[in-house]
Each structure stands twice: as C-alpha cells, then as structure tokens.
Coordinates of C-alpha atoms in Angstrom, one line a residue:
M21 CA -94.6 5.0 31.2
L22 CA -92.0 3.4 28.9
A23 CA -94.9 3.1 26.5
L24 CA -95.7 6.2 26.0
E25 CA -91.3 6.8 25.8
K26 CA -91.8 4.9 22.8
L27 CA -94.5 6.8 21.2
V28 CA -92.3 10.1 21.2
I29 CA -89.9 8.4 18.9
S30 CA -92.3 8.7 16.3
G31 CA -92.5 12.5 14.6
S32 CA -96.3 12.3 14.0
K33 CA -97.6 10.4 17.1
R34 CA -95.2 13.1 19.3
S35 CA -97.1 16.0 17.8
K36 CA -100.7 14.0 18.1
I37 CA -99.4 13.9 22.2
T38 CA -98.7 17.5 22.4
I39 CA -102.4 18.6 19.8
E40 CA -104.5 16.4 22.7
G41 CA -102.8 18.2 25.2
A42 CA -100.8 15.1 26.9
I43 CA -97.9 17.8 28.2
P44 CA -99.5 19.6 31.3
V45 CA -100.3 16.3 32.1
L46 CA -97.0 15.3 32.1
I47 CA -95.8 17.9 34.2
N48 CA -98.2 18.1 37.1
L49 CA -98.7 14.1 37.6
L50 CA -95.5 13.0 36.8
L51 CA -92.7 16.1 38.3
Q52 CA -94.7 17.3 41.2
N53 CA -96.8 14.4 41.9
G54 CA -94.8 11.7 40.9
S55 CA -91.9 8.6 42.4
E56 CA -88.5 8.7 41.8
G57 CA -88.6 6.3 39.0
Q58 CA -91.7 7.8 36.9
K59 CA -90.0 11.3 37.6
T60 CA -86.7 10.4 36.0
S61 CA -88.9 9.2 33.0
A62 CA -91.2 11.6 32.6
V63 CA -88.0 14.4 32.3
R64 CA -86.5 11.9 30.2
L65 CA -89.4 12.0 28.0
L66 CA -89.4 16.2 28.1
G67 CA -86.4 16.0 26.8
S68 CA -87.1 13.8 24.4
F69 CA -90.0 16.3 23.4
V70 CA -87.0 19.4 22.8
S71 CA -84.6 16.8 20.8
N72 CA -86.8 15.9 18.3
D73 CA -89.1 19.1 17.8
A74 CA -87.9 23.0 18.6
A75 CA -91.0 24.3 18.8
I76 CA -92.5 21.5 21.3
G77 CA -90.4 23.5 23.7
V78 CA -91.7 26.9 23.6
I79 CA -95.1 24.9 24.7
L80 CA -93.7 23.6 27.4
V81 CA -92.4 26.5 28.7
R82 CA -95.4 27.9 28.3
E83 CA -96.6 24.6 30.5
G84 CA -94.4 25.6 33.3
A85 CA -92.2 23.2 32.5
I86 CA -89.4 25.1 33.9
P87 CA -89.7 25.3 37.5
P88 CA -90.0 22.0 38.2
L89 CA -86.7 21.3 36.4
L90 CA -85.1 23.3 37.9
G91 CA -86.3 22.2 41.5
L92 CA -85.1 19.0 39.9
L93 CA -81.1 20.4 39.5
Q94 CA -81.4 21.1 43.6
T95 CA -83.4 18.4 44.8
G96 CA -82.6 15.3 42.5
Y97 CA -80.2 13.0 42.2
E98 CA -76.8 12.4 39.6
E99 CA -78.9 11.3 36.5
Q100 CA -82.2 13.4 37.5
K101 CA -80.1 16.6 38.0
T102 CA -78.2 15.8 34.1
L103 CA -81.6 15.0 32.4
A104 CA -82.8 18.4 33.8
V105 CA -79.9 20.2 32.7
Q106 CA -80.0 18.4 29.5
T107 CA -83.6 19.4 29.6
L108 CA -83.2 22.8 30.2
C109 CA -80.1 23.3 27.7
G110 CA -82.6 22.8 25.2
L111 CA -85.2 24.6 26.0
T112 CA -82.5 28.1 26.0
S113 CA -83.2 28.2 22.1
T114 CA -86.3 29.9 22.9
D115 CA -86.1 33.8 23.8
E116 CA -89.3 32.4 26.3
A117 CA -87.3 29.8 28.1
C118 CA -83.4 32.1 28.8
S119 CA -85.8 34.9 29.7
E120 CA -87.5 33.1 32.6
I121 CA -84.7 31.7 33.7
A122 CA -83.0 34.9 34.3
R123 CA -86.2 36.0 36.1
G124 CA -86.1 33.2 38.1
G125 CA -82.4 33.7 40.1
S126 CA -81.7 30.1 38.7
V127 CA -78.6 30.7 36.7
S128 CA -77.0 30.9 40.1
M129 CA -78.1 26.9 39.6
L130 CA -76.6 26.7 36.6
I131 CA -72.8 27.7 37.7
E132 CA -72.6 25.8 40.5
L133 CA -73.4 22.0 38.0
L134 CA -70.5 24.2 35.5
R135 CA -67.9 23.8 39.4
G136 CA -69.1 21.0 40.5
G137 CA -71.2 18.8 38.1
T138 CA -70.5 16.1 35.9
E139 CA -68.6 16.3 32.7
D140 CA -72.3 16.2 31.0
Q141 CA -74.0 18.5 33.6
K142 CA -71.3 20.8 32.9
K143 CA -71.4 20.7 29.3
Y144 CA -75.3 21.2 28.8
A145 CA -75.6 24.0 31.7
G146 CA -72.7 26.2 30.0
R147 CA -74.6 25.6 26.4
A148 CA -78.0 26.9 28.2
L149 CA -76.2 29.4 30.1
E150 CA -74.5 31.7 27.1
R151 CA -77.4 31.4 25.6
I152 CA -79.6 32.9 27.9
V153 CA -77.1 35.8 28.7
A154 CA -77.1 37.2 25.0
S155 CA -79.3 38.7 25.2
D156 CA -79.2 42.2 26.8
E157 CA -82.3 42.2 28.9
N158 CA -81.8 38.8 30.5
C159 CA -77.9 40.1 31.2
S160 CA -79.8 42.9 33.0
E161 CA -82.0 40.5 35.0
V162 CA -78.8 38.1 35.1
A163 CA -76.9 40.9 37.1
R164 CA -80.0 42.1 39.1
E165 CA -80.1 38.2 40.9
G166 CA -76.1 38.3 41.9
T167 CA -75.1 36.2 39.7
I168 CA -71.9 38.7 38.7
S169 CA -70.2 37.0 41.7
H170 CA -70.4 33.6 41.2
I171 CA -69.3 34.6 37.5
A172 CA -67.0 36.5 38.7
E173 CA -65.5 33.5 41.3
L174 CA -65.0 31.5 38.7
V175 CA -62.7 33.6 36.4
K176 CA -60.8 33.5 39.7
T177 CA -60.8 30.0 41.0
G178 CA -62.2 28.2 37.9
T179 CA -60.5 25.3 35.6
E180 CA -59.0 27.0 32.2
S181 CA -62.3 25.6 30.0
L182 CA -64.4 27.2 33.4
K183 CA -62.4 30.9 33.0
T184 CA -63.1 30.8 28.9
F185 CA -66.8 30.3 30.0
G186 CA -66.5 32.8 32.9
L187 CA -65.1 35.2 30.6
R188 CA -66.8 34.9 28.0
T189 CA -70.3 35.3 29.9
L190 CA -68.4 38.8 31.2
V191 CA -67.7 40.2 27.5
K192 CA -71.5 40.1 27.3
L193 CA -72.4 41.0 30.6
V194 CA -70.4 44.3 30.9
R195 CA -71.5 45.9 27.9
I196 CA -74.5 46.6 30.0
A197 CA -73.1 49.7 31.5
T198 CA -75.2 49.0 34.8
N199 CA -73.1 45.5 35.4
R200 CA -70.2 47.3 35.1
E201 CA -69.4 48.9 38.7
E202 CA -70.0 45.2 40.0
I203 CA -67.6 43.4 37.4
A204 CA -64.9 45.8 38.3
R205 CA -65.7 45.1 41.7
K206 CA -66.3 41.4 41.8
G207 CA -64.6 40.3 38.4
G208 CA -61.2 42.8 39.7
C209 CA -58.6 44.4 37.6
L210 CA -56.2 42.5 38.9
E211 CA -57.8 39.6 37.9
L212 CA -58.3 40.2 34.5
A213 CA -54.6 41.4 33.7
Q214 CA -53.1 38.9 35.3
L215 CA -55.0 36.7 32.3
L216 CA -54.1 39.3 29.8
R217 CA -50.2 37.8 31.2
S218 CA -50.4 33.8 31.7
G219 CA -53.9 33.4 30.2
T220 CA -55.0 31.9 26.8
D221 CA -55.0 33.8 24.0
E222 CA -58.8 33.4 24.1
H223 CA -58.6 34.1 27.4
K224 CA -56.4 37.3 26.7
T225 CA -58.8 38.7 24.1
L226 CA -61.8 37.9 26.2
A227 CA -60.2 39.9 29.3
V228 CA -59.3 42.9 27.0
T229 CA -62.4 42.9 26.3
I230 CA -63.7 44.2 29.6
L231 CA -61.0 45.7 30.4
E232 CA -61.8 48.0 26.9
E233 CA -65.9 48.2 27.8
L234 CA -64.7 49.1 31.8
T235 CA -63.1 52.4 30.3
V236 CA -66.4 53.6 28.6
G237 CA -66.3 55.9 32.1
D238 CA -64.2 57.1 33.9
E239 CA -64.9 55.1 36.6
F240 CA -62.6 52.1 36.7
S241 CA -59.1 54.0 34.7
S242 CA -58.0 54.6 37.9
E243 CA -57.9 50.7 39.3
I244 CA -57.5 49.4 35.3
A245 CA -54.2 51.7 35.3
R246 CA -52.9 50.4 38.6
D247 CA -53.8 47.1 38.0
G248 CA -53.2 46.5 34.0
S249 CA -51.5 48.2 32.7
A250 CA -48.4 46.6 32.4
S251 CA -50.1 43.8 31.3
L252 CA -52.1 46.1 28.9
V253 CA -48.7 47.3 28.0
A254 CA -47.1 43.8 27.3
L255 CA -50.5 42.7 25.0
L256 CA -49.9 46.0 22.7
R257 CA -45.7 44.8 22.4
D258 CA -46.9 41.2 21.9
G259 CA -50.5 40.3 21.3
S260 CA -52.5 39.3 17.8
E261 CA -53.5 43.1 15.9
E262 CA -57.4 42.5 17.6
Q263 CA -55.0 42.2 20.6
R264 CA -52.8 45.0 19.9
L265 CA -55.1 47.5 18.6
Q266 CA -57.7 46.5 21.9
A267 CA -55.3 47.3 24.6
G268 CA -54.0 50.3 22.7
R269 CA -57.5 51.3 22.6
V270 CA -57.8 51.2 26.7
L271 CA -53.6 52.5 27.2
E272 CA -55.0 55.7 24.8
K273 CA -58.5 56.1 27.0
L274 CA -56.2 55.8 30.4
A275 CA -53.5 58.0 28.9
G276 CA -56.3 61.5 28.2
D277 CA -56.3 60.7 32.0
S278 CA -54.5 63.0 34.3
A279 CA -54.9 60.5 36.7
C280 CA -53.4 57.7 35.3
R281 CA -51.1 59.0 32.2
A282 CA -47.9 58.7 34.9
Q283 CA -48.4 55.2 35.8
V284 CA -48.8 54.0 31.9
T285 CA -45.9 56.1 31.0
R286 CA -43.7 54.4 33.9
D287 CA -45.1 50.5 32.7
G288 CA -43.0 51.5 29.3
A289 CA -45.8 52.4 26.6
I290 CA -43.9 54.9 25.3
P291 CA -41.4 52.8 22.9
V292 CA -44.0 50.7 22.3
F293 CA -46.3 53.0 21.2
N294 CA -43.9 54.9 19.1
T295 CA -42.2 51.7 17.3
L296 CA -45.8 50.6 16.2
A297 CA -46.4 54.5 15.1
K298 CA -43.8 53.5 12.5
T299 CA -44.7 49.6 11.7
G300 CA -48.2 49.1 12.7
T301 CA -51.3 48.6 10.8
E302 CA -52.6 52.5 9.7
E303 CA -55.4 51.5 12.5
E304 CA -52.5 51.2 14.9
K305 CA -50.2 54.1 13.6
A306 CA -53.0 56.2 14.2
L307 CA -53.9 54.7 17.8
A308 CA -50.2 54.9 18.5
V309 CA -49.8 58.3 17.7
S310 CA -52.8 59.8 19.5
T311 CA -51.9 57.5 22.2
L312 CA -48.1 59.5 22.1
N313 CA -49.8 62.9 21.9
K314 CA -51.2 62.5 25.3
L315 CA -48.7 60.5 26.5
V316 CA -45.7 62.6 25.4
L317 CA -47.5 66.2 25.1
Q318 CA -49.7 66.3 27.6
G319 CA -47.2 64.1 30.2
T320 CA -44.6 66.1 32.5
D321 CA -41.8 64.3 33.7
I322 CA -40.4 62.5 30.9
P323 CA -36.9 61.9 30.8
P324 CA -35.3 63.1 27.4
E325 CA -34.1 59.9 26.3
E326 CA -37.6 58.6 26.0
A327 CA -39.4 61.2 25.6
I328 CA -37.0 62.3 22.0
P329 CA -37.9 59.2 20.0
P330 CA -41.6 59.7 19.4
L331 CA -41.6 63.6 19.4
I332 CA -39.9 63.0 16.0
T333 CA -42.3 60.0 15.4
L334 CA -45.2 62.6 15.9
L335 CA -43.4 64.9 13.2
D336 CA -44.2 62.7 10.2
P337 CA -46.0 64.5 7.2
G338 CA -49.0 62.5 8.1
T339 CA -49.6 63.3 11.1
D340 CA -52.1 66.1 12.4
E341 CA -51.1 69.8 12.0
N342 CA -51.8 70.9 15.9
I343 CA -50.1 67.5 16.9
Q344 CA -47.1 68.2 14.5
A345 CA -46.7 71.8 15.8
N346 CA -46.8 70.7 19.3
A347 CA -44.4 67.7 19.1
I348 CA -41.7 70.4 17.7
R349 CA -42.6 73.2 20.0
E350 CA -41.3 69.9 22.8
L351 CA -38.4 68.6 21.1
S352 CA -36.9 72.6 20.4
R353 CA -36.9 72.3 24.5
Y354 CA -34.4 69.9 24.6
A355 CA -32.5 71.3 21.1
D356 CA -29.9 73.4 24.1
N357 CA -28.4 70.0 24.9
D358 CA -25.6 68.2 22.4
E359 CA -26.5 65.3 23.8
H360 CA -29.8 65.5 22.9
L361 CA -29.3 67.4 19.6
S362 CA -27.1 64.0 19.0
E363 CA -29.7 61.7 19.5
M364 CA -32.4 63.8 17.5
V365 CA -29.8 63.8 14.8
R366 CA -29.8 59.7 15.2
L367 CA -33.3 59.3 14.8
G368 CA -33.1 61.1 11.5
A369 CA -34.7 64.7 13.0
V370 CA -33.0 66.4 10.3
A371 CA -34.5 64.8 7.3
V372 CA -38.4 65.0 8.7
V373 CA -37.4 68.7 10.0
V374 CA -36.5 69.5 6.0
M375 CA -39.9 67.4 4.8
L376 CA -42.3 69.7 7.7
L377 CA -40.4 72.4 5.7
L378 CA -41.0 71.8 2.6
R379 CA -44.7 70.9 3.4
A380 CA -45.8 73.4 5.7
K381 CA -49.3 75.1 5.1
S382 CA -49.1 77.0 8.0
V383 CA -46.9 80.3 9.1
E384 CA -46.6 78.5 12.7
Q385 CA -45.5 75.6 10.7
T386 CA -42.7 77.4 9.4
T387 CA -41.7 79.0 11.5
N388 CA -41.6 76.1 13.9
A389 CA -39.7 73.8 10.9
V390 CA -37.3 76.5 10.8
R391 CA -36.6 77.2 14.0
M392 CA -35.1 73.5 14.6
L393 CA -33.7 73.4 11.0
G394 CA -30.6 75.3 11.8
R395 CA -29.9 74.0 15.6
L396 CA -30.3 70.4 14.2
A397 CA -27.2 71.6 11.6
I398 CA -24.8 70.0 14.5
D399 CA -21.6 69.4 11.9
D400 CA -20.7 69.2 8.4
T401 CA -22.8 65.9 7.4
Q402 CA -26.1 67.2 8.6
S403 CA -25.6 70.6 7.3
K404 CA -24.9 68.9 3.6
Q405 CA -28.0 66.9 4.1
I406 CA -29.9 70.0 5.0
T407 CA -28.7 71.3 1.7
Q408 CA -28.7 68.6 -0.8
Q409 CA -32.8 67.8 0.7
G410 CA -34.0 71.0 -1.0
S411 CA -34.3 73.3 1.9
I412 CA -32.0 75.8 0.8
P413 CA -34.8 78.1 -1.6
Y414 CA -36.9 78.0 0.9
L415 CA -34.5 79.5 3.3
V416 CA -33.6 82.7 0.4
A417 CA -37.7 83.2 0.1
L418 CA -37.5 83.3 4.0
L419 CA -34.4 85.7 4.3
K420 CA -36.7 87.5 1.3
T421 CA -40.7 87.3 2.5
G422 CA -40.7 85.1 5.5
T423 CA -42.0 87.1 9.1
G424 CA -39.6 88.4 11.6
D425 CA -38.9 85.1 13.1
Q426 CA -38.6 83.2 10.1
K427 CA -36.4 85.6 8.7
C428 CA -34.1 85.0 12.2
W429 CA -34.3 81.6 12.2
A430 CA -33.6 81.0 8.7
A431 CA -30.2 83.6 9.0
F432 CA -29.7 81.1 11.6
T433 CA -30.0 78.1 9.7
L434 CA -28.0 79.6 6.8
R435 CA -25.2 80.6 9.2
K436 CA -24.9 76.8 10.4
V437 CA -24.9 75.7 6.8
T438 CA -22.5 77.9 5.3
A439 CA -20.2 76.7 7.5
C440 CA -19.8 73.9 5.7
E441 CA -17.7 74.3 2.8
A442 CA -19.6 71.9 0.4
N443 CA -22.5 73.9 0.6
R444 CA -21.7 77.4 -0.4
D445 CA -21.7 76.9 -3.8
E446 CA -25.5 75.7 -4.0
I447 CA -26.4 78.5 -1.5
V448 CA -25.0 81.5 -3.8
R449 CA -26.1 80.1 -6.7
E450 CA -30.0 79.4 -5.3
G451 CA -29.4 83.6 -4.8
A452 CA -29.1 83.7 -0.2
I453 CA -26.3 87.0 -0.7
P454 CA -29.0 89.5 -2.5
P455 CA -31.4 89.3 0.6
L456 CA -28.9 88.5 3.3
V457 CA -27.2 91.6 2.2
A458 CA -30.7 93.5 3.0
L459 CA -30.8 92.3 5.9
L460 CA -27.6 93.9 7.0
R461 CA -29.4 96.9 7.1
G462 CA -32.1 96.2 10.0
L463 CA -31.7 96.8 13.5
N464 CA -32.1 93.5 14.6
E465 CA -28.9 92.0 16.9
E466 CA -29.6 88.6 16.7
L467 CA -30.7 88.8 13.0
N468 CA -27.6 90.7 12.1
T469 CA -25.5 88.2 14.0
S470 CA -26.5 85.8 11.8
V471 CA -26.3 87.3 9.0
V472 CA -22.8 88.4 9.1
R473 CA -21.9 84.7 10.0
A474 CA -23.4 83.7 7.0
L475 CA -22.0 86.2 4.8
G476 CA -18.4 86.0 6.5
N477 CA -18.8 81.9 5.4
L478 CA -19.1 83.3 2.4
T479 CA -16.4 85.4 1.8
T480 CA -13.1 82.4 1.1
T481 CA -13.6 82.7 -2.8
D482 CA -13.1 85.3 -4.8
A483 CA -16.3 84.5 -6.8
H484 CA -18.3 85.2 -3.6
R485 CA -16.4 87.9 -2.2
A486 CA -17.1 89.6 -5.8
E487 CA -20.8 88.5 -5.8
L488 CA -21.0 90.5 -2.3
S489 CA -19.6 93.2 -3.5
R490 CA -21.8 93.4 -6.1
E491 CA -24.9 93.4 -3.8
G492 CA -23.7 96.3 -1.8
A493 CA -22.2 94.2 1.3
I494 CA -19.6 96.6 2.5
P495 CA -21.4 99.5 3.2
P496 CA -23.5 98.1 6.0
L497 CA -21.0 96.4 7.2
V498 CA -18.8 98.9 7.6
E499 CA -21.0 100.5 9.4
L500 CA -21.6 97.6 11.8
L501 CA -18.1 97.7 12.4
R502 CA -18.5 101.2 13.6
K503 CA -22.1 100.9 15.9
G504 CA -22.8 97.6 16.4
S505 CA -22.1 95.4 20.0
D506 CA -18.8 94.1 20.2
E507 CA -20.0 90.2 19.6
L508 CA -21.2 92.0 16.3
K509 CA -18.2 93.8 15.4
K510 CA -16.3 90.0 16.2
H511 CA -17.8 88.4 12.8
T512 CA -17.6 91.6 11.0
L513 CA -13.7 91.8 11.4
R514 CA -13.5 88.7 10.0
A515 CA -15.7 88.9 7.1
L516 CA -14.1 92.8 6.3
G517 CA -11.0 90.6 7.2
N518 CA -11.3 88.5 3.9
L519 CA -13.1 90.9 1.6
A520 CA -9.0 92.6 2.5
T521 CA -7.4 90.6 0.7
D522 CA -8.2 92.2 -2.4
D523 CA -7.1 96.1 -3.8
A524 CA -10.5 96.8 -4.8
Y525 CA -12.2 95.6 -1.7
R526 CA -9.8 97.2 -0.2
A527 CA -10.1 100.9 -2.2
Q528 CA -14.0 99.9 -1.8
M529 CA -13.1 99.9 2.3
A530 CA -11.3 102.6 3.0
Q531 CA -13.9 105.2 0.5
E532 CA -16.7 104.0 3.5
K533 CA -14.2 104.9 6.0
A534 CA -13.6 101.7 7.7
I535 CA -9.6 102.5 8.8
P536 CA -11.4 104.9 11.4
A537 CA -13.6 102.8 13.1
L538 CA -10.6 100.0 12.4
I539 CA -8.4 102.5 14.4
S540 CA -10.4 102.8 17.1
L541 CA -10.7 98.8 17.9
L542 CA -7.1 99.0 17.7
R543 CA -7.6 101.7 20.9
T544 CA -10.6 100.7 22.7
G545 CA -11.4 97.1 21.5
G546 CA -11.1 94.2 24.5
E547 CA -11.2 90.5 24.6
A548 CA -14.0 89.7 22.5
H549 CA -12.1 90.9 19.7
K550 CA -10.2 88.2 19.9
P551 CA -10.0 85.5 17.6
N552 CA -8.3 83.9 20.0
A553 CA -8.6 84.4 23.9
A554 CA -4.9 83.1 25.0
R555 CA -3.1 85.4 22.4
T556 CA -2.0 88.9 24.4
P557 CA -3.6 92.9 24.1
E558 CA 0.0 93.1 22.8
L559 CA -0.5 90.9 19.6
W560 CA -3.7 91.1 19.5
K561 CA -2.8 94.8 18.8
Y562 CA -0.2 94.4 16.2
R563 CA -2.7 92.1 14.2
L564 CA -5.1 95.1 14.1
F565 CA -2.1 97.2 12.6
I566 CA -1.6 94.6 10.6
D567 CA -5.2 94.7 9.0
C568 CA -4.6 98.4 8.9
K569 CA -2.2 98.2 7.1
V570 CA -3.7 96.5 4.8
L571 CA -6.4 99.4 3.5
D572 CA -3.5 101.5 3.7
E573 CA -0.3 100.3 1.8
N574 CA 1.3 104.0 2.5
N575 CA 1.4 102.8 6.1
Q576 CA 0.4 106.4 7.3
L577 CA -1.9 104.8 10.1
L578 CA 1.2 104.1 12.3
Q579 CA 2.0 107.0 12.6
S580 CA -1.3 108.7 13.6

C-alpha cells in the first residue's frame, strides 16, 4: 500500500494507474473489505488522487467512491473521518459528486461535523456544503432530505463561523420557492431579526437577504412585521448602503400589506424613510418615496406630527404626480389647525407648494397647490415668501381663466398676501386689480368675500385707490353693501370707508346710491357690522353717521 501511495505522487504513473482500472479495485478492496489500517491508507490514497488531479475525481464518483466515504464519516475513527471529509470536499468540485451527496441525504453528516468535528473536519465539511448548495437542483434535494432544520439550528446556536455558514446556506436555499415555508418556520424570523441588530456585518447582510426573499410572497409578511420590523428600521437607519436598500425593500413590501402597515409605522419607519428621501442616493430616495406613499397616504391614525414631515417631502417636484396629489390633499386635512400650519411652515412647505403651483401640469395639481398656498400665508414672513418666489402672476392668471375652485382659492390667497403691506405694490403691478374687480359681479358668496377683503387691503394708498376706481370697483362694492351677507357687508364697509377719504370717490359712491344703503345699515345693522364687538351700539351708530356725513357734506342725513 505504501508503494502504491508513492506511485500516486508521479502524475504520469497516477494516470497509468487510473487508466489500467486500479480505482474500482481499490475502492472495493480497501474501503469495503480492508482492515482499519488499509481503510486509512486507501482513503488517504483516494484523497491524493483527487487533490492532485480534479479530472480523476469524476472517475471516482462514477466508480462509486462516495458511499464508502460517507460510511467512514459515520463509523470511522477521527483520522479516517478527517481523510474522508477531505476527499469528499475535493470531490465536490464536480457537479456529479455534489448531486449524489445531496440526493443521498448525507448533508446532515457534514453538518454534524460542522457542529462537533475537529477544526480540519469543520473546514472541509463547510467547503463541501457550500459547493453542494450552489445549484438550485441540489438545494431542492437538500430541503427534501430535511436538512433545513439542521442548518437553521446552526444559525440559532452555532459559533460565529457556523452562523455565517448557516446563513450563507439559507440564502441559497431560500431562493427556491418550495423551501421558504420551512425556512420561515425553522429558521425563525425572530432569530433573523436578532442578527440584524447584534450579528456581524456579514450576518446582517445575509439575514436581511433571507428576509427579503421571504417577502416575495405574502405568506410570511405578518410574522416578519411582528418579529422583525423594528430591527429592519434600525438597519435602514444605521446599515451600509446595500443593507439600507435591502431593509428598505422589505419594509416597502410590508408597508403595502394593510395587516402589517401599522406595525411598521409603530416601529418608527416613517421618520427614517423621510430622512432617506431627502439625503439618500437616488435609488434610496425612490424607495423611500414609494414606502412613504404606502405608510402615510394609505395608513390610518398617524399622529399629525409624524405625518406632516413626509407629506411635505412627497410634494417634491420629482415625485410622481399622483403621489403629489394625494400628499397635498392629505396635508390639507391638517391645515385647519394653527399649530399644524406653523409646523408645515417651519418645515419649508411654502417653497415646496409655490414650486408645485409653478410647475403644475394638470387642473388637479393647480387646484391642490393654490388651495394650500393661501392657508400657509400665516404671517407677513410667509406672505412675502409667496410673493417673492413668483407666484403672483400665476394667481392673477387663475383669477382670469381658472376653474371656479381655482378662482376662489386664488382670491383667498391674494386676500392673505395683500394683508402684508410690503406685497401690495407688487400685486398691483402684476395686474391683480382688474380680475378681482371683475369677479365682484359674480354670485359666489365665498369668492366675493375673499375678493372684497383683498380689495380692502389694496385701498390704503392713493395710487391703488385710483386703480380701483378706474377699474370700476365702486358700483359692485355698493351693490354688495345692499345685497351681501352680514359678513360680506362688514368687509365691504371697510373697503368703501377707505375709498371715501377722497372727494371724487365720495361723489361716485353717492352717485351709486351708497347713502341709502348706509342709512339702512345704520337702522338695521347688527353686531356683524361692528369692527370691534366691544363697542356699544350707540357708538357704532355714531360712527356710521360719521361715515355717512363724509358722503354728504351738507349733513342732510342727520335730518332723516
């Protein structure tokens, strides 16, 4: 036997031995019928064949070397086991050997060596297993032989290196659809989630890869959300770029499931995705926007302080139009609350909404933007920003050619921004007065109120009053004083009062029969017409007499 081992060292003699058919004889005599010493020498000899010439490995497989080698893994002593697993490792460089070991149900033997063998045995068993599960066909065979539970046990209780091997193997196995149920059941989403937090960097990458494969269908989504969404959110926040993308894809899938969405939200995904939408790579931003769309726009019972920031993010000009439309509609739900409006302003909503208005391509986009814009004009600072960023020409155009809703909201926005004195010259220069005056003749009470209030804000300078007069504002204002609601009359009084400081406008107001309307208000007007509710009726009536007196220098009204 020793002489034969020496012959194997020579490549030419090794080939001659093979060609002359010595291998089957050796396998039969030495591995099945030999003594323990002969078996040891024989397996060492076969290992030498394989290590020195990979092509001979194919012959060994075909001649039936694998079964007796596997037998040594079970019954041999330590040296024999080491030599046998080393030889098997060499044989797994061929597809035939990998397939035979997988079909023979012997993977569990290799796993046992991984768990309890010597360092050399673990090394060779690990290499062999990685090669065996490299093909999908072998993965299916391995799963059919019930090996997944053994591999999952390595992930749960093994050393760091065994966990790594187990995870790598599960990554290959989980890509076969028929394996996923057992991996989810035996591998345990909870164990994978724990590795996302406490494992090595490679463990985290492998674990999130397995979880991503498990979300290909919906069967395991609830379990993953329950046991893993918090760990996925942590990886999304703190992981590498590739880990963030993988965790993000898993969370996006969970966010699309109504049964999982609330859990993902509770685990803090929204603010992390919102940050990613602003600062991530282009791929991360797209993923974040898609997930926020599902979590925020399709979710329920999200606190305003958590919903508002991502809604503003979703208004970014690069976002899909449908998402933008849904986001601004949802944002409008919070606009009736002053605190929420202040938060929107703090987060930069004004600039985003102005940009949305300027770039709007559809009627719906335009309507949504102009509706939101006026509500954001909560103070002079925001009103100035709206004006300075170029929105006034668009608002004026909407007064002329917009839909009914667009005209109402454009007038509302102009009413808000004209309250800031610094904006008024710009607004008049952009031609706002003519279309505002034209709208006074309509029958829409809400629209008329916004228009009158905007015009009232523009009656504070001589130049603007002159423009109002030239555009014919006085007749429709007087008409509203006669026929408008109490609220509308109150704002109309303010506008006419400012106009009445000039003789020419007083005469025009008198010509339009404003005095009878004022007298009627003097006699019947209620609390709604008082600029200050604390004033007594007597004082308010006196003020109204003074307003009338301005219109009639002869004070003839005092006699009526």
